[in-house]
């Protein structure tokens, strides 16, 4: 095969930085050859090649580059990469988006669009991007589909983290200690120990402890801190020149009060129907009247159910003294008010082995990895403090009933015998110290058991918090045979098998209001039916995957044919087969559970009334589904080496990502049980160039993607449901390095991206269920907290119809939203099923709303433009010491957090600037570094997450870190 090397051949624009070792890469006197000491070898095509010769859009960061550009984690990595963005997610996950393609699918059965690898092996559910980089050889980022080369199929690209391997030739060690603001202390270290001539051991690790970035005004504390460490041990055995065996073990652990969500924003809806409006994002709280806990515990719903309205915790109609009406939201993303201190725990174990054997012109690689991951996070669901003053009447009424029982109508002072027993367990669990004492909510650390089973979280204010947790085990094995023949033909062929099992994945929402509603509604239901005192289980919302398994195998290969000494053709094929099975259920207030049952609520004698799977006859306590997908994909590349330093290539590839299974909903809405695979046809042309003996490197790429069935998630009935749409994507990427002398380095990158929905695609906008129709009426269903929309055959007809039905239920007629709401329709509280049952011909009750056409809308998390520049200078002193200052600036353009676009979903452009200066001792034996990150202290938002109707349509935002600065001291031996 052709082997080429040119100055900075393996170093992409924006990726070279060598502060610890200033290398001379200028040509020798009278010699036009380029010094190749800084060539980076990558495995982008599953074999060692200089990066500049690979006909793929790939970037590689060396360990020195990561350090110099202050790239400490995945969030930093995005800043200097063209058409790459990264954001945390709502449920302990994160998303790498490459060229507009990211993890927009949410759910246990979703595959990742961006494949994450360690040393070429695929990872599942990894916590890798919560930790920090340490002792790495490099990080490779490949843009575009890579199914014929890497692990499982990846539609957007691959991130491959390559760890440093033992050096068998010499002892080595390194250590660094850093101190910064927020009382941040970080330590990193490495020891490399040769054992004889054929065996080497390397041990590395890091530890970080810092105070929280966020101030909690509720108790003047700091939250969102970090306390984590990781350790990695590597063993290399080379019994001969053609044999290499690598073993690696890695463990990461975090236990702190980190926030999953940085802040919540909302344009408050004074009507309470939506909770948050559609015009913009403000520093304000949702109208609590729109939340599920409020409607289920409202006086209006109780009255409709024949329950004394005095038991209600409040009214659904506006009362600024209730809920968050008097709450003042701090107008800063780094300040919150919460009575619930967040909790975050995560750990990950990786054990990896790889065997490399060369047989003449052939190389055999056998590898495998075993992985265990755990994550468990809880935090305040609303990041706010509810006003409990409106609860007093309802709580006092509960205490009265618990003491006396239900009054006999027309007989003052006489109570139904035995009826107090239906309310005593509620009062004892929720208000053990009486109506003015602490309020207790379910503490769901015991699976389905909550406050009525004795597992309570008590506080002075009504608690509302969520929990996201997952336990997963995975393993994969891969074999690759490649050739390095002298002739025009070479090949690579491989196979991989991967298995992963999620034994537990749950998302809970707990609140005092939900516990109260399930208690009162259950007690009256049991009493009226003559059943034992009971509540409606489960008392908290739980979307629970009890078991998920994936079995996947792939067979892939590529052939390389040198048409001439400068023209090469690459062809690749892959067959992929995925089988998925899942057992899941979603529960909240689904069946009666006697208070006397203090075990699992699913041991209730009344659990038979619960059906987790309406798609099958009879009642099932869980939904079980299996799906399978298979696909043949491939790629073709033609690359032409115009000169030794100039490469031109054109490629076509087909990407594929398997479909999955949507979780069961409660209440049930008409959504597809499964979602289709993604398919992408990707066309790309590119050029990699080095000019003027290495003074200038300029790489450029242009691409066009035709996307079919792009998977997108939206919230319906408190659950992430995945749909598919088509999309067209195209863009350009330019990366450059200018090195006028061995002391100066200037790197820059620029990218433009156009990513939009193609064709007619109709969906209901959760922020505007009326779909912009001024004659539609948006209904907040007080029986389940969901939204629907009513349309009629003529202007005003829907409003008149809703007015009539609501009048019979004791509810108010529709009213208009504020003029700046972005909502053209009117809104009302109501019951969608009652409206549906009474709808005359020509009227529609649409759940979850009126559908709108998304054609031409921008894809989420796809910044239109990105640009970065870095400048570095190396000053050399006579005693061998060097001083290396560096400045980096990165700009990310406008993007959207939601496919429905509009001002309310717009993410503003942001700029991040970093600087550092490092003094290196003679021969690089020690260094002292001063640094500052996010110089302008920008509150840069990287992503949005819109919650559903039952939560009041508030928006969670995710941000980059605030300004950090400090000093680091390190040494190498």
CSV table of C-alpha atoms in Angstrom, one decimal, residues 9-188:
chain,number,residue,atom,x,y,z
A,9,UNK,CA,0.7,14.9,8.1
A,10,UNK,CA,-1.2,13.5,10.9
A,11,UNK,CA,-2.2,16.8,12.5
A,12,UNK,CA,-5.5,18.4,11.6
A,13,UNK,CA,-6.2,22.1,11.7
A,14,UNK,CA,-6.8,23.2,15.2
A,15,UNK,CA,-5.3,20.0,16.7
A,16,UNK,CA,-1.6,20.7,17.0
A,17,UNK,CA,-0.2,22.2,20.1
A,18,UNK,CA,3.1,21.3,21.8
A,19,UNK,CA,3.7,23.6,24.8
A,20,UNK,CA,5.8,21.1,26.8
A,21,UNK,CA,8.2,20.3,24.0
A,22,UNK,CA,8.9,23.0,21.3
A,23,UNK,CA,9.9,20.9,18.3
A,24,UNK,CA,12.0,22.1,15.4
A,25,UNK,CA,10.2,21.1,12.2
A,26,UNK,CA,12.0,23.4,9.8
A,27,UNK,CA,14.0,21.9,7.0
A,28,UNK,CA,17.8,21.6,7.4
A,29,UNK,CA,20.0,23.9,5.4
A,30,UNK,CA,20.2,22.9,1.8
A,31,UNK,CA,17.5,20.2,2.4
A,32,UNK,CA,14.0,20.5,1.0
A,33,UNK,CA,12.8,17.4,2.8
A,34,UNK,CA,10.2,18.0,5.4
A,35,UNK,CA,10.9,16.9,9.0
A,36,UNK,CA,8.3,14.3,9.8
A,37,UNK,CA,8.9,13.9,13.5
A,38,UNK,CA,5.5,15.4,14.3
A,39,UNK,CA,3.5,13.1,12.0
A,40,UNK,CA,0.6,11.5,13.9
A,41,UNK,CA,-0.3,8.0,13.1
A,42,UNK,CA,-4.0,7.2,13.4
A,43,UNK,CA,-6.2,4.1,12.9
A,44,UNK,CA,-9.1,5.7,11.1
A,45,UNK,CA,-9.0,2.9,8.6
A,46,UNK,CA,-8.2,0.2,11.2
A,47,UNK,CA,-4.5,0.3,10.3
A,48,UNK,CA,-1.7,2.6,11.1
A,49,UNK,CA,-1.6,5.5,8.7
A,50,UNK,CA,-0.6,9.1,8.8
A,51,UNK,CA,-3.7,11.1,9.2
A,52,UNK,CA,-3.1,13.3,6.2
A,53,UNK,CA,-3.1,10.3,3.9
A,54,UNK,CA,-6.5,9.0,5.0
A,55,UNK,CA,-9.3,9.9,2.6
A,56,UNK,CA,-11.8,10.5,5.5
A,57,UNK,CA,-12.7,13.7,7.3
A,58,UNK,CA,-10.9,12.9,10.5
A,59,UNK,CA,-9.4,15.0,13.3
A,60,UNK,CA,-6.8,13.7,15.8
A,61,UNK,CA,-5.8,15.4,19.1
A,62,UNK,CA,-2.5,14.3,20.6
A,63,UNK,CA,-2.0,14.2,24.3
A,64,UNK,CA,0.1,17.4,24.0
A,65,UNK,CA,-2.7,19.1,21.9
A,66,UNK,CA,-5.4,18.2,24.4
A,67,UNK,CA,-3.3,19.7,27.2
A,68,UNK,CA,-2.4,22.9,25.2
A,69,UNK,CA,-5.9,23.7,24.1
A,70,UNK,CA,-7.3,22.9,27.5
A,71,UNK,CA,-9.5,20.1,26.2
A,72,UNK,CA,-10.3,18.2,29.4
A,73,UNK,CA,-13.5,16.4,28.4
A,74,UNK,CA,-16.0,15.9,25.5
A,75,UNK,CA,-17.6,19.3,26.1
A,76,UNK,CA,-14.3,21.0,25.4
A,77,UNK,CA,-13.6,18.8,22.4
A,78,UNK,CA,-16.4,20.3,20.4
A,79,UNK,CA,-15.0,23.8,20.4
A,80,UNK,CA,-12.3,23.3,17.8
A,81,UNK,CA,-13.9,20.7,15.7
A,82,UNK,CA,-15.8,21.8,12.6
A,83,UNK,CA,-19.5,20.7,12.4
A,84,UNK,CA,-19.3,19.0,15.8
A,85,UNK,CA,-21.4,19.8,18.8
A,86,UNK,CA,-21.9,18.2,22.2
A,87,UNK,CA,-24.5,18.6,24.9
A,88,UNK,CA,-25.6,16.9,28.1
A,89,UNK,CA,-29.0,15.3,28.0
A,90,UNK,CA,-32.0,15.2,30.3
A,91,UNK,CA,-31.6,11.7,31.6
A,92,UNK,CA,-27.9,11.3,32.6
A,93,UNK,CA,-26.9,10.9,28.9
A,94,UNK,CA,-25.1,13.2,26.4
A,95,UNK,CA,-25.1,13.6,22.7
A,96,UNK,CA,-22.3,14.1,20.1
A,97,UNK,CA,-23.8,15.7,17.0
A,98,UNK,CA,-21.7,15.5,13.9
A,99,UNK,CA,-22.8,17.3,10.7
A,100,UNK,CA,-26.3,17.7,12.1
A,101,UNK,CA,-26.6,14.0,13.1
A,102,UNK,CA,-26.8,13.3,16.8
A,103,UNK,CA,-28.5,11.3,19.5
A,104,UNK,CA,-31.9,12.8,18.9
A,105,UNK,CA,-33.5,9.4,19.7
A,106,UNK,CA,-34.2,9.1,23.4
A,107,UNK,CA,-34.8,5.7,25.0
A,108,UNK,CA,-33.2,2.5,26.2
A,109,UNK,CA,-33.6,0.8,22.8
A,110,UNK,CA,-32.1,3.7,20.8
A,111,UNK,CA,-28.6,3.2,19.2
A,112,UNK,CA,-26.1,6.0,19.3
A,113,UNK,CA,-25.7,8.0,16.1
A,114,UNK,CA,-22.1,8.7,17.1
A,115,UNK,CA,-20.1,5.5,17.9
A,116,UNK,CA,-17.9,5.9,21.0
A,117,UNK,CA,-14.9,3.6,21.1
A,118,UNK,CA,-11.9,2.9,23.4
A,119,UNK,CA,-8.9,1.6,21.5
A,120,UNK,CA,-11.2,0.7,18.6
A,121,UNK,CA,-13.8,-1.2,20.7
A,122,UNK,CA,-17.4,0.0,20.9
A,123,UNK,CA,-18.8,1.2,24.2
A,124,UNK,CA,-22.4,1.1,25.4
A,125,UNK,CA,-23.9,3.5,27.9
A,126,UNK,CA,-20.4,4.8,28.7
A,127,UNK,CA,-19.7,7.4,31.4
A,128,UNK,CA,-16.6,8.3,29.5
A,129,UNK,CA,-17.7,11.8,28.7
A,130,UNK,CA,-18.4,12.6,32.4
A,131,UNK,CA,-14.8,12.0,33.3
A,132,UNK,CA,-11.7,13.9,32.2
A,133,UNK,CA,-9.0,13.0,29.8
A,134,UNK,CA,-5.8,11.6,31.2
A,135,UNK,CA,-2.8,9.7,29.9
A,136,UNK,CA,-4.1,9.4,26.4
A,137,UNK,CA,-2.2,8.8,23.2
A,138,UNK,CA,-4.8,10.6,21.1
A,139,UNK,CA,-8.5,11.2,20.5
A,140,UNK,CA,-9.7,10.6,16.9
A,141,UNK,CA,-13.0,12.0,15.6
A,142,UNK,CA,-14.2,10.7,12.3
A,143,UNK,CA,-17.0,12.6,10.6
A,144,UNK,CA,-19.5,10.7,8.4
A,145,UNK,CA,-20.8,7.1,8.3
A,146,UNK,CA,-18.1,4.6,9.2
A,147,UNK,CA,-19.9,1.2,9.2
A,148,UNK,CA,-17.4,-0.6,7.0
A,149,UNK,CA,-14.6,0.0,9.5
A,150,UNK,CA,-15.8,0.5,13.0
A,151,UNK,CA,-17.7,-1.7,15.4
A,152,UNK,CA,-21.4,-1.1,15.1
A,153,UNK,CA,-22.9,1.1,12.5
A,154,UNK,CA,-22.6,4.8,13.1
A,155,UNK,CA,-24.5,7.3,11.0
A,156,UNK,CA,-22.8,10.5,12.2
A,157,UNK,CA,-19.3,9.4,12.9
A,158,UNK,CA,-16.9,7.8,15.4
A,159,UNK,CA,-15.1,9.1,18.5
A,160,UNK,CA,-12.2,6.8,19.3
A,161,UNK,CA,-10.3,7.4,22.5
A,162,UNK,CA,-6.8,5.8,22.3
A,163,UNK,CA,-5.1,5.3,25.6
A,164,UNK,CA,-1.4,5.4,26.1
A,165,UNK,CA,0.3,2.0,26.0
A,166,UNK,CA,3.2,0.8,28.1
A,167,UNK,CA,6.7,1.7,26.8
A,168,UNK,CA,8.9,-1.4,27.1
A,169,UNK,CA,12.1,0.5,26.5
A,170,UNK,CA,12.4,2.7,29.6
A,171,UNK,CA,11.0,3.6,33.0
A,172,UNK,CA,8.9,6.7,33.0
A,173,UNK,CA,6.6,8.7,35.3
A,174,UNK,CA,4.6,11.9,35.2
A,175,UNK,CA,2.7,13.9,37.8
A,176,UNK,CA,0.6,17.1,37.8
A,177,UNK,CA,-1.2,18.9,40.5
A,178,UNK,CA,-3.6,21.8,39.7
A,179,UNK,CA,-5.4,24.3,42.0
A,180,UNK,CA,-8.1,26.6,40.7
A,181,UNK,CA,-11.1,28.7,41.6
A,182,UNK,CA,-14.2,27.0,43.1
A,183,UNK,CA,-11.6,25.4,45.4
A,184,UNK,CA,-10.8,23.0,42.6
A,185,UNK,CA,-8.0,20.4,43.3
A,186,UNK,CA,-7.0,18.0,40.5
A,187,UNK,CA,-4.2,15.5,40.4
A,188,UNK,CA,-3.0,13.4,37.5
